[in-house]
Each structure stands twice: as C-alpha cells, then as structure tokens.
C-alpha cells in the first residue's frame, strides 16, 4: 500500500519503464512516428512543414508529457487514469531499478502480475491501430473501413452528447469486448480477461490523449514564425493537455439516458417508426431526412452519397474516382440502351424515349464528384457509406438502447446526425422498433415511394 501511495503522489511525472516483453512476437524496438501534419501540406489543415525548430519543440513536449518511446511511459499529472495510470505498463521505475506491477483481484484478493495496457495493445491491437494509434498498423491497408485513428479523440460509438464527446469507459469496454459488427474490429471477450480489457482501455485513452495534444500543439505552432524560439510556451503545453484531459474526465457525466421507456414494439409503433423514417411529422416531432442518406428502401443508397457502384469501384477495386465515374456512366448508357430495345424491359413501351441518358456526362460527373468529396467521407477523410438497415448488422450494437443512442445522438465523425433535438423520445423508440423489425420484414418498405409521397405531402386543406 505504501508503495502505491508513494507512486501516486509523485506528481508531475510518474514514470513507468516497460522493458520488451519476453515472447518473440513482441520483440524488437518500436517508436512513435511524427504526425503527418509535421510535413504534409493540406489545405485547411495546419502543418509544420519547413519549421524544424517547432517540430522539435512539439516532439519534446510530447516526450516530456507521455514519455519518449512506447516502452517508456510517462503519465501526465492529473490525467485521471485509474490508480494514476499504473496499469499502462508492466514495470514501474523504483529508484534505479524496476519492479513488477501487480494487480490485486477484487473478489479473490489474488495478486497477478499485469501484462499492462501497452503489452496487450502491442499484442492484440497494434497491427491494425498502429504504434501511435493512427489506425495505420501493417494490416490496416487491407481493411475497409479503416481501423480507428485515435489521435483526433473522436470515437463513433458513444452513449454521450453533445458534439463529438469522448466515449465513457463503458462505451470503450463494449467496443472492445463485443467488437464492431460488420467491420474487422474483433470481439476480444474470449482473448482478454475483464481486468486486461480495462488495461487496454487505459492505453487507448493514453494514445488518444497523446494524439490530441500533438494535434493541439501543431495547431498552435503552425501560427508561429519558424524562427521564433519561444514558439510554444509552457502555458500552451499545459493548456493543450488540460483541455484534452478535462474532456475525458467530463465524459462520464455526459451519458444520455432516454426520458421515456422503450415503447412496446407493437404493429402501430413499428408503422409509426417507418413513417417517421420516411419523413412524416407526428405531434411535436420534426420531419427527419433518414432516406436522404439511407435511401427509400434503407439499403444505404441515399442521394447524399456517391452511387454504390462508384464507391465499390474506388474503395474495393482501387480505381480512381474519375475512371469509376466514366465507367459507371457508360454502364448506365448501355443499360439504358438495352432497356430501349427490349420489349417488356425496363424502358420498353416508351417508344419515343431517346437512347441518350437524360443527364449529360458533365452533369453526372459533377454531381457524383461533389457527393464523393462532400458526402462520402468521414471526419478522418476516409470513404464512408450510410448503413444498409436491412441486414440486421449494427456496428454499435443491436440492443434497443444502442440504436436509441445512434439515432438520438448520432455517430460521431461519420455524418450520421443526432436526432434527439428533432424527435421526442417516444418517437425515437418508434424508429428503433421499426429498425429492429425491418430485417425480418423487408416488405415494410415495399411501397416506400408511395408512402413517402403521401406522408410528406402538404396537409390537406379542408374545402368548403
Ligand atoms: C483486424 C483489425 C483490428 C484489430 C486487431 C483491432 N481493431 Fe479496433 N477497430 C478496427 C476497425 C476497422 C475499427 C473501425 C470500424 C469503423 O469505424 O466502422 C476499429 C475501431 C476501434 C475503436 C473505436 C470505436 C469507436 O467508437 O469509434 C476502438 C476503441 C478500438 N477499435 C479498440 C481496439 C482495441 C483496444 C484493440 C485491441 C485489443 C483493437 N481495437 C484491435 C480494427 C481492428
Ligand atoms: C446525413 C446522412 C445520414 C442521415 C440523415 C441519417 N443517417 Fe443513419 N447513418 C449514416 C451513416 C453514414 C451511417 C454509417 C456510419 C458508419 O458506418 O460509421 C449511418 C448509420 C446508421 C445506423 C447503423 C448504426 C450502427 O450501429 O451500425 C442506423 C441504425 C441509422 N444510421 C439510422 C438512421 C435513422 C433512423 C435516421 C433518421 C432518423 C438516420 N440514420 C439518418 C448517415 C445518415
């Protein structure tokens, strides 16, 4: 106990030293890479290109706060980690030596030497999420969607609001325990104990804090003249850290709980949910635009996003956007032509229709390029599609409360907006009931076109 107290009380810089783990898999040195903002010039993104002194100042600040290498971790004072962050590593520095970090199991009182967040991360997560949590591990390039880049401090699946709040530990625990369905993010329930999942959560938060402080410092340094040796001050560093730490600490108080209990999933509720999905306004609710993104049949093909066909060509077949658009336009032309010629085919019977597509190539290209640039990217700049809601696969979990959170507060960084300010809770529950019913009853949206027309038509005026 005394040693733990001493440990927690060394304010300022509590150091852990983590030596390489024993097994071959973990052997070898790895080190933090600079953020791409050190050099990369991108419109609207601050960078430190051509400012070596300021680059060095940011590196130094990060090393002072978080440690110089992944194997040597410092925990910034007051960062709010359980027990001062001691479970981030497996050894702590004591005097000139190191000592095992031991965890006492709550119910059995058994003492276990911990692997530590870093060791677990290196074993299970690093090959996807990368050394500094940039989502750029060696496996990442083969995956869609890409592993999360933690450095923005933005996480998609949270129970919290408003505006890009941090996840709670419970949110992270759910993601790591059960994985994100329909993506390559695995479920770690069978591989890690409860205490190990807590250790790795500490490490994800640690990397996220480090990355966010790096981003903040780069933003400050980007405004400073390259020869200004006082470029970033101790105050700047403290402020950058405090903002990040305070956001993480606040998050546990930001959990959104529904004010109304879930409505029974009756036929009426499911149909009401369907009509809300298609844009109908009920009572105090406001009309919502789910179909703009998810499409009338909820297949994830709404008009705010680039066409599925083009998306697939770019993301999965690695074609350039221009090539994909040209090919698609040609395909549409061919389909259109053959429809003209097949009696009983799609366009059969429209004798007067020309074999030209109704839209010129330029107009088509313009629209799809805009959709791609504006709509079809997430906050990390990666390709994004709205979910197909007919499959019954939900990244953030399939419990009614998970879907409540997705709809009420949106998916951070991924264009799916919060609807808590548009729909009262009972109507959100109707939508949840509809979403959960849809995969089993695709016919719910069979007549979506007609229903949408009738539910969104202007209210009938009573004629005298
Ligand atoms: C095979 C690759 C892979 C491995 C291994 C992996 N992840 Fe992920 N992880 C992903 C992908 C892909 C996503 C993003 C999915 C998306 O955005 O839809 C993700 C997302 C996450 C998120 C973000 C959730 C959110 O709300 O935004 C966290 C946290 C996370 N992973 C933690 C971990 C941890 C901890 C480990 C190791 C114990 C791990 N991951 C291992 C692929 C992986
Ligand atoms: C501006 C576009 C947009 C609008 C409007 C929108 N969504 Fe989404 N929605 C998305 C995107 C994009 C995703 C996928 C995010 C991802 O995969 O990370 C998504 C995902 C979802 C998911 C899947 C959640 C999960 O855990 O995988 C559900 C359910 C959902 N939306 C329901 C709705 C409902 C209901 C509405 C209307 C009340 C709506 N969305 C409105 C863009 C939108």
PDB file of C-alpha atoms in Angstrom, residues 98-211:
ATOM      1  CA  UNK A  98      12.194  -1.633 -11.935  1.00  0.00           C
ATOM      2  CA  UNK A  99       9.516  -3.607 -10.189  1.00  0.00           C
ATOM      3  CA  UNK A 100       6.593  -5.728 -11.439  1.00  0.00           C
ATOM      4  CA  UNK A 101       3.240  -4.038 -11.427  1.00  0.00           C
ATOM      5  CA  UNK A 102       0.831  -6.257  -9.558  1.00  0.00           C
ATOM      6  CA  UNK A 103      -2.920  -6.173  -9.659  1.00  0.00           C
ATOM      7  CA  UNK A 104      -4.998  -7.435  -6.752  1.00  0.00           C
ATOM      8  CA  UNK A 105      -8.167  -9.187  -7.908  1.00  0.00           C
ATOM      9  CA  UNK A 106     -11.208  -7.685  -6.256  1.00  0.00           C
ATOM     10  CA  UNK A 107     -13.060 -10.844  -5.237  1.00  0.00           C
ATOM     11  CA  UNK A 108     -10.270 -13.371  -4.625  1.00  0.00           C
ATOM     12  CA  UNK A 109      -7.601 -10.987  -3.310  1.00  0.00           C
ATOM     13  CA  UNK A 110      -5.183 -12.856  -5.597  1.00  0.00           C
ATOM     14  CA  UNK A 111      -2.182 -10.890  -6.795  1.00  0.00           C
ATOM     15  CA  UNK A 112      -1.472 -11.077 -10.527  1.00  0.00           C
ATOM     16  CA  UNK A 113       1.439  -9.522 -12.411  1.00  0.00           C
ATOM     17  CA  UNK A 114      -0.167  -7.403 -15.095  1.00  0.00           C
ATOM     18  CA  UNK A 115       0.718  -7.515 -18.787  1.00  0.00           C
ATOM     19  CA  UNK A 116      -0.173  -3.821 -18.885  1.00  0.00           C
ATOM     20  CA  UNK A 117      -2.054  -1.775 -21.461  1.00  0.00           C
ATOM     21  CA  UNK A 118       0.946  -1.328 -23.718  1.00  0.00           C
ATOM     22  CA  UNK A 119       1.857  -5.029 -23.824  1.00  0.00           C
ATOM     23  CA  UNK A 120      -1.740  -6.016 -24.540  1.00  0.00           C
ATOM     24  CA  UNK A 121      -2.120  -3.325 -27.169  1.00  0.00           C
ATOM     25  CA  UNK A 122       1.081  -4.401 -28.833  1.00  0.00           C
ATOM     26  CA  UNK A 123      -0.067  -7.990 -28.943  1.00  0.00           C
ATOM     27  CA  UNK A 124      -3.698  -7.557 -29.959  1.00  0.00           C
ATOM     28  CA  UNK A 125      -4.295  -4.107 -31.432  1.00  0.00           C
ATOM     29  CA  UNK A 126      -1.132  -2.576 -32.840  1.00  0.00           C
ATOM     30  CA  UNK A 127      -1.129  -4.443 -36.147  1.00  0.00           C
ATOM     31  CA  UNK A 128      -4.360  -2.654 -37.017  1.00  0.00           C
ATOM     32  CA  UNK A 129      -4.368   0.543 -34.930  1.00  0.00           C
ATOM     33  CA  UNK A 130      -0.645   1.337 -35.265  1.00  0.00           C
ATOM     34  CA  UNK A 131       2.081   2.361 -32.814  1.00  0.00           C
ATOM     35  CA  UNK A 132       0.749   5.843 -32.076  1.00  0.00           C
ATOM     36  CA  UNK A 133      -2.890   4.865 -32.613  1.00  0.00           C
ATOM     37  CA  UNK A 134      -3.090   6.445 -36.061  1.00  0.00           C
ATOM     38  CA  UNK A 135      -5.064   3.483 -37.442  1.00  0.00           C
ATOM     39  CA  UNK A 136      -2.099   2.699 -39.670  1.00  0.00           C
ATOM     40  CA  UNK A 137      -0.793  -0.658 -38.495  1.00  0.00           C
ATOM     41  CA  UNK A 138       0.543  -3.097 -41.116  1.00  0.00           C
ATOM     42  CA  UNK A 139      -2.845  -4.820 -41.510  1.00  0.00           C
ATOM     43  CA  UNK A 140      -4.755  -1.577 -41.977  1.00  0.00           C
ATOM     44  CA  UNK A 141      -4.210  -1.121 -45.696  1.00  0.00           C
ATOM     45  CA  UNK A 142      -6.186  -4.284 -46.426  1.00  0.00           C
ATOM     46  CA  UNK A 143      -9.221  -3.210 -44.450  1.00  0.00           C
ATOM     47  CA  UNK A 144     -12.397  -1.291 -45.114  1.00  0.00           C
ATOM     48  CA  UNK A 145     -13.417   0.516 -43.009  1.00  0.00           C
ATOM     49  CA  UNK A 146     -10.000   1.502 -41.715  1.00  0.00           C
ATOM     50  CA  UNK A 147      -9.136   0.956 -38.045  1.00  0.00           C
ATOM     51  CA  UNK A 148      -9.820   3.997 -35.894  1.00  0.00           C
ATOM     52  CA  UNK A 149      -7.213   6.739 -35.752  1.00  0.00           C
ATOM     53  CA  UNK A 150      -7.435   7.629 -32.045  1.00  0.00           C
ATOM     54  CA  UNK A 151      -5.415  10.829 -32.392  1.00  0.00           C
ATOM     55  CA  UNK A 152      -8.393  13.048 -33.139  1.00  0.00           C
ATOM     56  CA  UNK A 153     -10.023  11.961 -29.916  1.00  0.00           C
ATOM     57  CA  UNK A 154     -13.190  11.224 -31.896  1.00  0.00           C
ATOM     58  CA  UNK A 155     -14.943   7.918 -31.328  1.00  0.00           C
ATOM     59  CA  UNK A 156     -18.040   6.884 -33.220  1.00  0.00           C
ATOM     60  CA  UNK A 157     -19.988   4.782 -30.783  1.00  0.00           C
ATOM     61  CA  UNK A 158     -20.620   6.662 -27.591  1.00  0.00           C
ATOM     62  CA  UNK A 159     -23.515   6.969 -25.187  1.00  0.00           C
ATOM     63  CA  UNK A 160     -22.665  10.619 -24.652  1.00  0.00           C
ATOM     64  CA  UNK A 161     -23.669  14.004 -26.115  1.00  0.00           C
ATOM     65  CA  UNK A 162     -23.316  16.719 -27.351  1.00  0.00           C
ATOM     66  CA  UNK A 163     -20.783  17.443 -30.140  1.00  0.00           C
ATOM     67  CA  UNK A 164     -18.137  14.741 -30.532  1.00  0.00           C
ATOM     68  CA  UNK A 165     -17.966  13.792 -26.867  1.00  0.00           C
ATOM     69  CA  UNK A 166     -15.494  11.207 -25.628  1.00  0.00           C
ATOM     70  CA  UNK A 167     -16.726   7.682 -25.074  1.00  0.00           C
ATOM     71  CA  UNK A 168     -17.166   6.532 -21.488  1.00  0.00           C
ATOM     72  CA  UNK A 169     -15.069   3.619 -20.281  1.00  0.00           C
ATOM     73  CA  UNK A 170     -18.234   1.538 -20.561  1.00  0.00           C
ATOM     74  CA  UNK A 171     -18.576   2.513 -24.241  1.00  0.00           C
ATOM     75  CA  UNK A 172     -14.967   1.506 -24.946  1.00  0.00           C
ATOM     76  CA  UNK A 173     -15.434  -1.673 -22.976  1.00  0.00           C
ATOM     77  CA  UNK A 174     -18.408  -2.602 -25.115  1.00  0.00           C
ATOM     78  CA  UNK A 175     -16.496  -1.933 -28.354  1.00  0.00           C
ATOM     79  CA  UNK A 176     -13.500  -3.999 -27.255  1.00  0.00           C
ATOM     80  CA  UNK A 177     -15.492  -6.805 -25.653  1.00  0.00           C
ATOM     81  CA  UNK A 178     -18.011  -7.310 -28.474  1.00  0.00           C
ATOM     82  CA  UNK A 179     -16.197  -5.751 -31.446  1.00  0.00           C
ATOM     83  CA  UNK A 180     -17.882  -3.644 -34.129  1.00  0.00           C
ATOM     84  CA  UNK A 181     -20.122  -5.962 -36.143  1.00  0.00           C
ATOM     85  CA  UNK A 182     -19.769  -5.828 -39.882  1.00  0.00           C
ATOM     86  CA  UNK A 183     -16.216  -4.450 -39.614  1.00  0.00           C
ATOM     87  CA  UNK A 184     -12.869  -6.103 -38.956  1.00  0.00           C
ATOM     88  CA  UNK A 185     -12.777  -4.789 -35.376  1.00  0.00           C
ATOM     89  CA  UNK A 186     -12.763  -8.112 -33.470  1.00  0.00           C
ATOM     90  CA  UNK A 187     -14.504  -9.057 -30.239  1.00  0.00           C
ATOM     91  CA  UNK A 188     -11.904  -9.617 -27.537  1.00  0.00           C
ATOM     92  CA  UNK A 189     -14.211 -11.213 -24.992  1.00  0.00           C
ATOM     93  CA  UNK A 190     -12.576 -14.625 -25.363  1.00  0.00           C
ATOM     94  CA  UNK A 191      -8.984 -13.373 -25.516  1.00  0.00           C
ATOM     95  CA  UNK A 192      -8.726 -10.980 -22.617  1.00  0.00           C
ATOM     96  CA  UNK A 193      -9.873 -11.014 -19.015  1.00  0.00           C
ATOM     97  CA  UNK A 194     -12.029  -8.198 -17.645  1.00  0.00           C
ATOM     98  CA  UNK A 195      -9.020  -6.599 -15.985  1.00  0.00           C
ATOM     99  CA  UNK A 196      -6.984  -6.860 -19.193  1.00  0.00           C
ATOM    100  CA  UNK A 197      -9.723  -5.092 -21.139  1.00  0.00           C
ATOM    101  CA  UNK A 198      -9.566  -2.296 -18.541  1.00  0.00           C
ATOM    102  CA  UNK A 199      -5.780  -2.122 -19.003  1.00  0.00           C
ATOM    103  CA  UNK A 200      -6.062  -1.821 -22.756  1.00  0.00           C
ATOM    104  CA  UNK A 201      -8.789   0.842 -22.375  1.00  0.00           C
ATOM    105  CA  UNK A 202      -6.272   2.887 -20.371  1.00  0.00           C
ATOM    106  CA  UNK A 203      -3.834   2.543 -23.231  1.00  0.00           C
ATOM    107  CA  UNK A 204      -6.353   3.546 -25.931  1.00  0.00           C
ATOM    108  CA  UNK A 205      -7.182   6.668 -23.874  1.00  0.00           C
ATOM    109  CA  UNK A 206      -3.452   7.312 -23.357  1.00  0.00           C
ATOM    110  CA  UNK A 207      -2.770   7.209 -27.113  1.00  0.00           C
ATOM    111  CA  UNK A 208      -5.823   9.303 -27.827  1.00  0.00           C
ATOM    112  CA  UNK A 209      -4.722  11.961 -25.310  1.00  0.00           C
ATOM    113  CA  UNK A 210      -1.214  11.940 -26.714  1.00  0.00           C
ATOM    114  CA  UNK A 211      -2.505  12.317 -30.274  1.00  0.00           C
TER     115      UNK A 211
END
